[in-house]
Amino acid sequence: MPLFNTRAIVLRSVNLSETDKIVTFMTEKFGKIKGVAKSARKIKSRFGAALEPMSYIQLIYFGKENQELFKINHCDIIQSFQSLREDFAKLYTGVYFAELFDVLLKEGDHCAALFQFLLDSLVRAQDLDHLETLRRLFELRLISLLGYAPKLNHCILCKKNPSPGWIGFSYHRGGIVCESCSGREKTEIKFRPGTLNYLKKLSIMDVKHAGRLKIPKEAEPEIEMVTHRLVLSHLGREPKSYPFIKQMAALG
Ligand SMILES: [Zn+2]
């Protein structure tokens, strides 16, 4: 049976039995995969903390190609992201990133850029104090990497640059609608031109530079409305970890 060896990030870990776990990974070489970790729940498990969500590991597993559930053979921690786990705002942000990968990607969705994007995002979450911009960038870029980049450069109907005034967004059509076209297409939300400028910057910015873009506090809710709703429109529900992020933001 083929043996697979790849770098990976743990997305989710659930108990399968008294002793075993099912673990979902984003791997560098083979995309999202799921495997059984035998005896992972035992106190002296050979896996140690390597199967905790967000752990960045070297993973060895085996099974037939394209099978649904692999057997996890060996894991070595490359980076545990311990400092992410010690701060609740960072922890929930990391958990949110892992959850979105878990729920939005299909098994076997294969793209090394997606793996690198998740890794870079976790590294940034660990380093940055202010996480709001990073979360918005993550939502927008993940949806784009999955092939649904929102059309932000010109109105989806008249193809012109939107004139000053309110800008609408159609989730159905995946792009902006200018004020003069707003009667012709149903738009779920509308926002100010300044918000569009931030969205454009976020859509092309390398995640490694997420700390450089300062979004004014008053613009944050509008940007969140656009990017988070983009996630909701693809997922069809609120991600489980998101209310915790909102609670932490309200406290902080
Ligand atoms: Zn238009």
PDB file of C-alpha atoms and ligand atoms in Angstrom:
ATOM      1  CA  MET A   1       0.000   0.000   0.000  1.00  0.00           C
ATOM      2  CA  PRO A   2       1.458   3.405  -0.924  1.00  0.00           C
ATOM      3  CA  LEU A   3       2.998   5.492   1.810  1.00  0.00           C
ATOM      4  CA  PHE A   4       2.566   9.266   1.643  1.00  0.00           C
ATOM      5  CA  ASN A   5       4.998  11.722   3.191  1.00  0.00           C
ATOM      6  CA  THR A   6       4.160  15.423   3.238  1.00  0.00           C
ATOM      7  CA  ARG A   7       4.094  18.555   5.338  1.00  0.00           C
ATOM      8  CA  ALA A   8       0.613  19.184   6.741  1.00  0.00           C
ATOM      9  CA  ILE A   9      -1.484  21.364   9.041  1.00  0.00           C
ATOM     10  CA  VAL A  10      -4.091  19.781  11.313  1.00  0.00           C
ATOM     11  CA  LEU A  11      -7.556  21.201  10.611  1.00  0.00           C
ATOM     12  CA  ARG A  12      -9.772  19.134  12.872  1.00  0.00           C
ATOM     13  CA  SER A  13      -9.558  16.224  15.243  1.00  0.00           C
ATOM     14  CA  VAL A  14     -12.584  14.218  16.437  1.00  0.00           C
ATOM     15  CA  ASN A  15     -12.858  11.175  18.665  1.00  0.00           C
ATOM     16  CA  LEU A  16     -13.714   7.980  16.821  1.00  0.00           C
ATOM     17  CA  SER A  17     -13.659   5.543  19.738  1.00  0.00           C
ATOM     18  CA  GLU A  18     -12.226   5.167  23.241  1.00  0.00           C
ATOM     19  CA  THR A  19      -8.748   5.097  21.771  1.00  0.00           C
ATOM     20  CA  ASP A  20      -8.808   6.406  18.197  1.00  0.00           C
ATOM     21  CA  LYS A  21      -9.245   9.746  16.477  1.00  0.00           C
ATOM     22  CA  ILE A  22     -10.208  10.876  13.010  1.00  0.00           C
ATOM     23  CA  VAL A  23      -8.018  13.778  11.952  1.00  0.00           C
ATOM     24  CA  THR A  24      -8.430  16.094   8.954  1.00  0.00           C
ATOM     25  CA  PHE A  25      -5.292  17.657   7.466  1.00  0.00           C
ATOM     26  CA  MET A  26      -4.429  20.218   4.856  1.00  0.00           C
ATOM     27  CA  THR A  27      -1.386  18.634   3.253  1.00  0.00           C
ATOM     28  CA  GLU A  28       1.114  20.355   1.027  1.00  0.00           C
ATOM     29  CA  LYS A  29       1.272  17.635  -1.635  1.00  0.00           C
ATOM     30  CA  PHE A  30      -2.139  15.977  -1.601  1.00  0.00           C
ATOM     31  CA  GLY A  31      -4.601  18.652  -0.486  1.00  0.00           C
ATOM     32  CA  LYS A  32      -7.159  17.980   2.201  1.00  0.00           C
ATOM     33  CA  ILE A  33      -7.173  14.415   3.531  1.00  0.00           C
ATOM     34  CA  LYS A  34      -8.694  12.542   6.458  1.00  0.00           C
ATOM     35  CA  GLY A  35      -7.126   9.712   8.429  1.00  0.00           C
ATOM     36  CA  VAL A  36      -7.522   7.471  11.452  1.00  0.00           C
ATOM     37  CA  ALA A  37      -4.945   7.853  14.207  1.00  0.00           C
ATOM     38  CA  LYS A  38      -4.927   4.586  16.150  1.00  0.00           C
ATOM     39  CA  SER A  39      -4.500   4.911  19.910  1.00  0.00           C
ATOM     40  CA  ALA A  40      -4.188   8.700  19.601  1.00  0.00           C
ATOM     41  CA  ARG A  41      -6.411   9.169  22.659  1.00  0.00           C
ATOM     42  CA  LYS A  42      -4.196   7.122  24.947  1.00  0.00           C
ATOM     43  CA  ILE A  43      -2.204   9.154  27.442  1.00  0.00           C
ATOM     44  CA  LYS A  44       1.113   7.846  26.194  1.00  0.00           C
ATOM     45  CA  SER A  45       0.143   8.180  22.542  1.00  0.00           C
ATOM     46  CA  ARG A  46       3.063   8.154  20.109  1.00  0.00           C
ATOM     47  CA  PHE A  47       1.425  11.130  18.376  1.00  0.00           C
ATOM     48  CA  GLY A  48       1.720  13.398  21.428  1.00  0.00           C
ATOM     49  CA  ALA A  49       0.376  16.901  20.688  1.00  0.00           C
ATOM     50  CA  ALA A  50       1.003  16.591  16.949  1.00  0.00           C
ATOM     51  CA  LEU A  51      -2.686  16.039  16.166  1.00  0.00           C
ATOM     52  CA  GLU A  52      -3.979  19.221  17.847  1.00  0.00           C
ATOM     53  CA  PRO A  53      -5.732  21.605  15.402  1.00  0.00           C
ATOM     54  CA  MET A  54      -3.316  24.115  13.811  1.00  0.00           C
ATOM     55  CA  SER A  55      -0.223  21.964  14.476  1.00  0.00           C
ATOM     56  CA  TYR A  56       2.194  22.163  11.560  1.00  0.00           C
ATOM     57  CA  ILE A  57       3.711  18.731  11.098  1.00  0.00           C
ATOM     58  CA  GLN A  58       5.589  16.299   8.914  1.00  0.00           C
ATOM     59  CA  LEU A  59       2.978  13.613   8.241  1.00  0.00           C
ATOM     60  CA  ILE A  60       3.348  10.027   7.064  1.00  0.00           C
ATOM     61  CA  TYR A  61       0.188   8.086   6.219  1.00  0.00           C
ATOM     62  CA  PHE A  62      -0.781   5.185   4.013  1.00  0.00           C
ATOM     63  CA  GLY A  63      -3.707   3.815   2.067  1.00  0.00           C
ATOM     64  CA  LYS A  64      -4.886   3.517  -1.504  1.00  0.00           C
ATOM     65  CA  GLU A  65      -4.838   6.698  -3.506  1.00  0.00           C
ATOM     66  CA  ASN A  66      -8.153   8.609  -3.378  1.00  0.00           C
ATOM     67  CA  GLN A  67      -9.554   6.509  -0.554  1.00  0.00           C
ATOM     68  CA  GLU A  68     -11.739   8.255   1.974  1.00  0.00           C
ATOM     69  CA  LEU A  69      -9.981   7.430   5.212  1.00  0.00           C
ATOM     70  CA  PHE A  70      -6.227   6.870   5.396  1.00  0.00           C
ATOM     71  CA  LYS A  71      -4.187   5.344   8.206  1.00  0.00           C
ATOM     72  CA  ILE A  72      -1.936   7.782   9.996  1.00  0.00           C
ATOM     73  CA  ASN A  73       1.446   6.303  10.563  1.00  0.00           C
ATOM     74  CA  HIS A  74       3.707   8.992  11.959  1.00  0.00           C
ATOM     75  CA  CYS A  75       3.746  12.719  12.772  1.00  0.00           C
ATOM     76  CA  ASP A  76       6.589  15.023  13.768  1.00  0.00           C
ATOM     77  CA  ILE A  77       5.826  18.549  14.914  1.00  0.00           C
ATOM     78  CA  ILE A  78       7.533  21.219  12.811  1.00  0.00           C
ATOM     79  CA  GLN A  79       5.782  24.090  14.622  1.00  0.00           C
ATOM     80  CA  SER A  80       3.122  23.744  17.311  1.00  0.00           C
ATOM     81  CA  PHE A  81       1.990  27.408  17.225  1.00  0.00           C
ATOM     82  CA  GLN A  82       2.000  27.338  21.008  1.00  0.00           C
ATOM     83  CA  SER A  83       1.791  31.128  21.346  1.00  0.00           C
ATOM     84  CA  LEU A  84      -1.391  31.089  19.230  1.00  0.00           C
ATOM     85  CA  ARG A  85      -2.949  28.778  21.798  1.00  0.00           C
ATOM     86  CA  GLU A  86      -2.039  30.978  24.757  1.00  0.00           C
ATOM     87  CA  ASP A  87      -4.050  34.021  23.649  1.00  0.00           C
ATOM     88  CA  PHE A  88      -7.805  33.559  23.122  1.00  0.00           C
ATOM     89  CA  ALA A  89      -8.173  36.132  20.328  1.00  0.00           C
ATOM     90  CA  LYS A  90      -5.319  34.481  18.426  1.00  0.00           C
ATOM     91  CA  LEU A  91      -6.528  30.984  19.246  1.00  0.00           C
ATOM     92  CA  TYR A  92     -10.040  31.569  17.883  1.00  0.00           C
ATOM     93  CA  THR A  93      -8.631  33.296  14.809  1.00  0.00           C
ATOM     94  CA  GLY A  94      -6.429  30.257  14.106  1.00  0.00           C
ATOM     95  CA  VAL A  95      -9.334  27.901  14.785  1.00  0.00           C
ATOM     96  CA  TYR A  96     -11.497  29.965  12.415  1.00  0.00           C
ATOM     97  CA  PHE A  97      -8.876  29.699   9.655  1.00  0.00           C
ATOM     98  CA  ALA A  98      -8.640  25.931  10.138  1.00  0.00           C
ATOM     99  CA  GLU A  99     -12.441  25.592  10.232  1.00  0.00           C
ATOM    100  CA  LEU A 100     -12.872  27.471   6.943  1.00  0.00           C
ATOM    101  CA  PHE A 101     -10.361  25.170   5.273  1.00  0.00           C
ATOM    102  CA  ASP A 102     -12.167  22.182   6.724  1.00  0.00           C
ATOM    103  CA  VAL A 103     -15.651  23.217   5.614  1.00  0.00           C
ATOM    104  CA  LEU A 104     -14.957  25.013   2.327  1.00  0.00           C
ATOM    105  CA  LEU A 105     -12.435  22.641   0.724  1.00  0.00           C
ATOM    106  CA  LYS A 106     -13.339  19.284  -0.716  1.00  0.00           C
ATOM    107  CA  GLU A 107     -11.194  16.285   0.082  1.00  0.00           C
ATOM    108  CA  GLY A 108      -8.334  16.041  -2.343  1.00  0.00           C
ATOM    109  CA  ASP A 109      -8.708  19.729  -3.317  1.00  0.00           C
ATOM    110  CA  HIS A 110      -5.129  20.055  -4.323  1.00  0.00           C
ATOM    111  CA  CYS A 111      -3.250  23.291  -4.508  1.00  0.00           C
ATOM    112  CA  ALA A 112       0.119  23.974  -2.848  1.00  0.00           C
ATOM    113  CA  ALA A 113      -0.781  27.679  -2.811  1.00  0.00           C
ATOM    114  CA  LEU A 114      -3.721  26.924  -0.483  1.00  0.00           C
ATOM    115  CA  PHE A 115      -1.455  25.071   1.935  1.00  0.00           C
ATOM    116  CA  GLN A 116       1.112  27.878   1.921  1.00  0.00           C
ATOM    117  CA  PHE A 117      -1.641  30.456   2.390  1.00  0.00           C
ATOM    118  CA  LEU A 118      -2.917  28.708   5.518  1.00  0.00           C
ATOM    119  CA  LEU A 119       0.592  28.347   6.912  1.00  0.00           C
ATOM    120  CA  ASP A 120       1.446  32.015   6.250  1.00  0.00           C
ATOM    121  CA  SER A 121      -1.867  33.085   7.817  1.00  0.00           C
ATOM    122  CA  LEU A 122      -1.195  31.130  11.026  1.00  0.00           C
ATOM    123  CA  VAL A 123       2.315  32.593  11.230  1.00  0.00           C
ATOM    124  CA  ARG A 124       0.872  36.111  10.831  1.00  0.00           C
ATOM    125  CA  ALA A 125      -1.837  35.457  13.436  1.00  0.00           C
ATOM    126  CA  GLN A 126       0.938  34.456  15.812  1.00  0.00           C
ATOM    127  CA  ASP A 127       2.966  37.622  15.163  1.00  0.00           C
ATOM    128  CA  LEU A 128       0.320  40.335  14.872  1.00  0.00           C
ATOM    129  CA  ASP A 129      -1.454  42.055  17.756  1.00  0.00           C
ATOM    130  CA  HIS A 130      -4.314  43.443  15.701  1.00  0.00           C
ATOM    131  CA  LEU A 131      -6.008  40.576  13.854  1.00  0.00           C
ATOM    132  CA  GLU A 132      -9.004  42.269  12.218  1.00  0.00           C
ATOM    133  CA  THR A 133      -7.261  43.068   8.908  1.00  0.00           C
ATOM    134  CA  LEU A 134      -5.774  39.572   8.757  1.00  0.00           C
ATOM    135  CA  ARG A 135      -9.193  37.950   9.221  1.00  0.00           C
ATOM    136  CA  ARG A 136     -10.694  40.053   6.418  1.00  0.00           C
ATOM    137  CA  LEU A 137      -7.771  39.330   4.126  1.00  0.00           C
ATOM    138  CA  PHE A 138      -8.067  35.626   4.915  1.00  0.00           C
ATOM    139  CA  GLU A 139     -11.788  35.502   4.052  1.00  0.00           C
ATOM    140  CA  LEU A 140     -11.386  37.409   0.815  1.00  0.00           C
ATOM    141  CA  ARG A 141      -8.275  35.553  -0.343  1.00  0.00           C
ATOM    142  CA  LEU A 142      -9.503  32.087   0.554  1.00  0.00           C
ATOM    143  CA  ILE A 143     -12.697  32.566  -1.474  1.00  0.00           C
ATOM    144  CA  SER A 144     -10.535  33.892  -4.333  1.00  0.00           C
ATOM    145  CA  LEU A 145      -8.088  30.949  -4.152  1.00  0.00           C
ATOM    146  CA  LEU A 146     -11.085  28.614  -4.358  1.00  0.00           C
ATOM    147  CA  GLY A 147     -11.963  30.244  -7.669  1.00  0.00           C
ATOM    148  CA  TYR A 148     -14.669  32.698  -6.643  1.00  0.00           C
ATOM    149  CA  ALA A 149     -12.777  35.996  -6.530  1.00  0.00           C
ATOM    150  CA  PRO A 150     -15.318  38.810  -6.219  1.00  0.00           C
ATOM    151  CA  LYS A 151     -15.328  41.268  -9.106  1.00  0.00           C
ATOM    152  CA  LEU A 152     -14.293  44.562  -7.526  1.00  0.00           C
ATOM    153  CA  ASN A 153     -12.751  46.552 -10.376  1.00  0.00           C
ATOM    154  CA  HIS A 154     -15.857  47.612 -12.238  1.00  0.00           C
ATOM    155  CA  CYS A 155     -19.623  47.365 -12.093  1.00  0.00           C
ATOM    156  CA  ILE A 156     -20.713  43.882 -13.199  1.00  0.00           C
ATOM    157  CA  LEU A 157     -23.519  45.389 -15.318  1.00  0.00           C
ATOM    158  CA  CYS A 158     -22.219  48.525 -17.091  1.00  0.00           C
ATOM    159  CA  LYS A 159     -18.511  47.551 -16.749  1.00  0.00           C
ATOM    160  CA  LYS A 160     -17.653  51.112 -15.720  1.00  0.00           C
ATOM    161  CA  ASN A 161     -15.724  52.263 -12.690  1.00  0.00           C
ATOM    162  CA  PRO A 162     -18.334  53.091 -10.078  1.00  0.00           C
ATOM    163  CA  SER A 163     -18.921  56.830  -9.726  1.00  0.00           C
ATOM    164  CA  PRO A 164     -18.832  58.344  -6.238  1.00  0.00           C
ATOM    165  CA  GLY A 165     -21.833  57.260  -4.243  1.00  0.00           C
ATOM    166  CA  TRP A 166     -23.020  54.045  -2.711  1.00  0.00           C
ATOM    167  CA  ILE A 167     -21.706  50.806  -4.175  1.00  0.00           C
ATOM    168  CA  GLY A 168     -23.850  47.700  -4.064  1.00  0.00           C
ATOM    169  CA  PHE A 169     -22.677  44.091  -3.944  1.00  0.00           C
ATOM    170  CA  SER A 170     -24.513  41.196  -5.546  1.00  0.00           C
ATOM    171  CA  TYR A 171     -23.583  37.860  -3.942  1.00  0.00           C
ATOM    172  CA  HIS A 172     -25.543  36.079  -6.625  1.00  0.00           C
ATOM    173  CA  ARG A 173     -23.348  37.621  -9.358  1.00  0.00           C
ATOM    174  CA  GLY A 174     -20.225  37.902  -7.215  1.00  0.00           C
ATOM    175  CA  GLY A 175     -19.385  41.547  -7.841  1.00  0.00           C
ATOM    176  CA  ILE A 176     -20.062  45.224  -7.346  1.00  0.00           C
ATOM    177  CA  VAL A 177     -22.986  47.165  -8.830  1.00  0.00           C
ATOM    178  CA  CYS A 178     -22.740  50.943  -9.313  1.00  0.00           C
ATOM    179  CA  GLU A 179     -25.401  53.339  -8.102  1.00  0.00           C
ATOM    180  CA  SER A 180     -26.861  54.008 -11.544  1.00  0.00           C
ATOM    181  CA  CYS A 181     -27.289  50.267 -12.216  1.00  0.00           C
ATOM    182  CA  SER A 182     -28.660  49.537  -8.746  1.00  0.00           C
ATOM    183  CA  GLY A 183     -32.231  49.382 -10.043  1.00  0.00           C
ATOM    184  CA  ARG A 184     -31.362  46.519 -12.446  1.00  0.00           C
ATOM    185  CA  GLU A 185     -29.775  44.015 -10.084  1.00  0.00           C
ATOM    186  CA  LYS A 186     -30.724  42.961  -6.569  1.00  0.00           C
ATOM    187  CA  THR A 187     -27.875  43.836  -4.216  1.00  0.00           C
ATOM    188  CA  GLU A 188     -27.833  42.450  -0.708  1.00  0.00           C
ATOM    189  CA  ILE A 189     -25.608  45.128   0.778  1.00  0.00           C
ATOM    190  CA  LYS A 190     -24.173  48.523  -0.086  1.00  0.00           C
ATOM    191  CA  PHE A 191     -21.065  50.323   1.081  1.00  0.00           C
ATOM    192  CA  ARG A 192     -19.003  53.469   0.588  1.00  0.00           C
ATOM    193  CA  PRO A 193     -16.245  53.938  -2.046  1.00  0.00           C
ATOM    194  CA  GLY A 194     -13.571  54.024   0.703  1.00  0.00           C
ATOM    195  CA  THR A 195     -14.527  50.471   1.657  1.00  0.00           C
ATOM    196  CA  LEU A 196     -14.097  49.368  -1.955  1.00  0.00           C
ATOM    197  CA  ASN A 197     -10.543  50.748  -1.934  1.00  0.00           C
ATOM    198  CA  TYR A 198      -9.667  48.669   1.136  1.00  0.00           C
ATOM    199  CA  LEU A 199     -11.260  45.581  -0.394  1.00  0.00           C
ATOM    200  CA  LYS A 200      -9.162  46.024  -3.542  1.00  0.00           C
ATOM    201  CA  LYS A 201      -5.996  46.354  -1.467  1.00  0.00           C
ATOM    202  CA  LEU A 202      -6.863  43.264   0.580  1.00  0.00           C
ATOM    203  CA  SER A 203      -7.576  41.270  -2.577  1.00  0.00           C
ATOM    204  CA  ILE A 204      -4.009  41.650  -3.890  1.00  0.00           C
ATOM    205  CA  MET A 205      -1.999  41.929  -0.671  1.00  0.00           C
ATOM    206  CA  ASP A 206       0.378  39.138   0.340  1.00  0.00           C
ATOM    207  CA  VAL A 207      -0.746  37.685   3.659  1.00  0.00           C
ATOM    208  CA  LYS A 208       2.811  38.174   4.941  1.00  0.00           C
ATOM    209  CA  HIS A 209       2.214  41.940   4.709  1.00  0.00           C
ATOM    210  CA  ALA A 210      -1.160  41.933   6.443  1.00  0.00           C
ATOM    211  CA  GLY A 211       0.231  44.051   9.288  1.00  0.00           C
ATOM    212  CA  ARG A 212       1.040  46.933   6.938  1.00  0.00           C
ATOM    213  CA  LEU A 213      -2.517  47.878   5.969  1.00  0.00           C
ATOM    214  CA  LYS A 214      -4.155  50.021   8.625  1.00  0.00           C
ATOM    215  CA  ILE A 215      -7.924  50.002   8.283  1.00  0.00           C
ATOM    216  CA  PRO A 216      -9.632  52.781  10.251  1.00  0.00           C
ATOM    217  CA  LYS A 217     -11.855  51.485  13.049  1.00  0.00           C
ATOM    218  CA  GLU A 218     -14.968  53.036  11.502  1.00  0.00           C
ATOM    219  CA  ALA A 219     -14.382  51.213   8.191  1.00  0.00           C
ATOM    220  CA  GLU A 220     -13.970  47.780   9.816  1.00  0.00           C
ATOM    221  CA  PRO A 221     -17.698  46.882  10.150  1.00  0.00           C
ATOM    222  CA  GLU A 222     -18.390  47.579   6.454  1.00  0.00           C
ATOM    223  CA  ILE A 223     -15.404  45.533   5.323  1.00  0.00           C
ATOM    224  CA  GLU A 224     -16.408  42.703   7.627  1.00  0.00           C
ATOM    225  CA  MET A 225     -19.948  42.858   6.245  1.00  0.00           C
ATOM    226  CA  VAL A 226     -18.624  42.303   2.718  1.00  0.00           C
ATOM    227  CA  THR A 227     -15.952  39.656   3.306  1.00  0.00           C
ATOM    228  CA  HIS A 228     -17.617  37.656   6.046  1.00  0.00           C
ATOM    229  CA  ARG A 229     -20.858  37.533   4.106  1.00  0.00           C
ATOM    230  CA  LEU A 230     -18.857  36.272   1.145  1.00  0.00           C
ATOM    231  CA  VAL A 231     -17.900  33.305   3.314  1.00  0.00           C
ATOM    232  CA  LEU A 232     -21.512  32.834   4.442  1.00  0.00           C
ATOM    233  CA  SER A 233     -22.760  32.919   0.856  1.00  0.00           C
ATOM    234  CA  HIS A 234     -20.482  29.973  -0.002  1.00  0.00           C
ATOM    235  CA  LEU A 235     -20.959  28.053   3.209  1.00  0.00           C
ATOM    236  CA  GLY A 236     -24.666  28.708   3.739  1.00  0.00           C
ATOM    237  CA  ARG A 237     -24.281  29.086   7.500  1.00  0.00           C
ATOM    238  CA  GLU A 238     -22.220  30.781  10.196  1.00  0.00           C
ATOM    239  CA  PRO A 239     -18.907  28.994  10.910  1.00  0.00           C
ATOM    240  CA  LYS A 240     -18.946  27.556  14.442  1.00  0.00           C
ATOM    241  CA  SER A 241     -15.864  29.399  15.636  1.00  0.00           C
ATOM    242  CA  TYR A 242     -16.977  32.844  14.478  1.00  0.00           C
ATOM    243  CA  PRO A 243     -19.192  33.813  17.459  1.00  0.00           C
ATOM    244  CA  PHE A 244     -16.131  33.310  19.704  1.00  0.00           C
ATOM    245  CA  ILE A 245     -14.155  35.797  17.619  1.00  0.00           C
ATOM    246  CA  LYS A 246     -16.980  38.314  17.951  1.00  0.00           C
ATOM    247  CA  GLN A 247     -17.094  37.775  21.713  1.00  0.00           C
ATOM    248  CA  MET A 248     -13.346  38.320  22.034  1.00  0.00           C
ATOM    249  CA  ALA A 249     -13.556  41.464  19.877  1.00  0.00           C
ATOM    250  CA  ALA A 250     -16.357  42.823  22.066  1.00  0.00           C
ATOM    251  CA  LEU A 251     -14.207  42.282  25.154  1.00  0.00           C
ATOM    252  CA  GLY A 252     -11.030  43.656  23.662  1.00  0.00           C
TER     253      GLY A 252
HETATM  254 ZN    ZN B   1     -23.117  50.042 -13.420  1.00  0.00          ZN
END
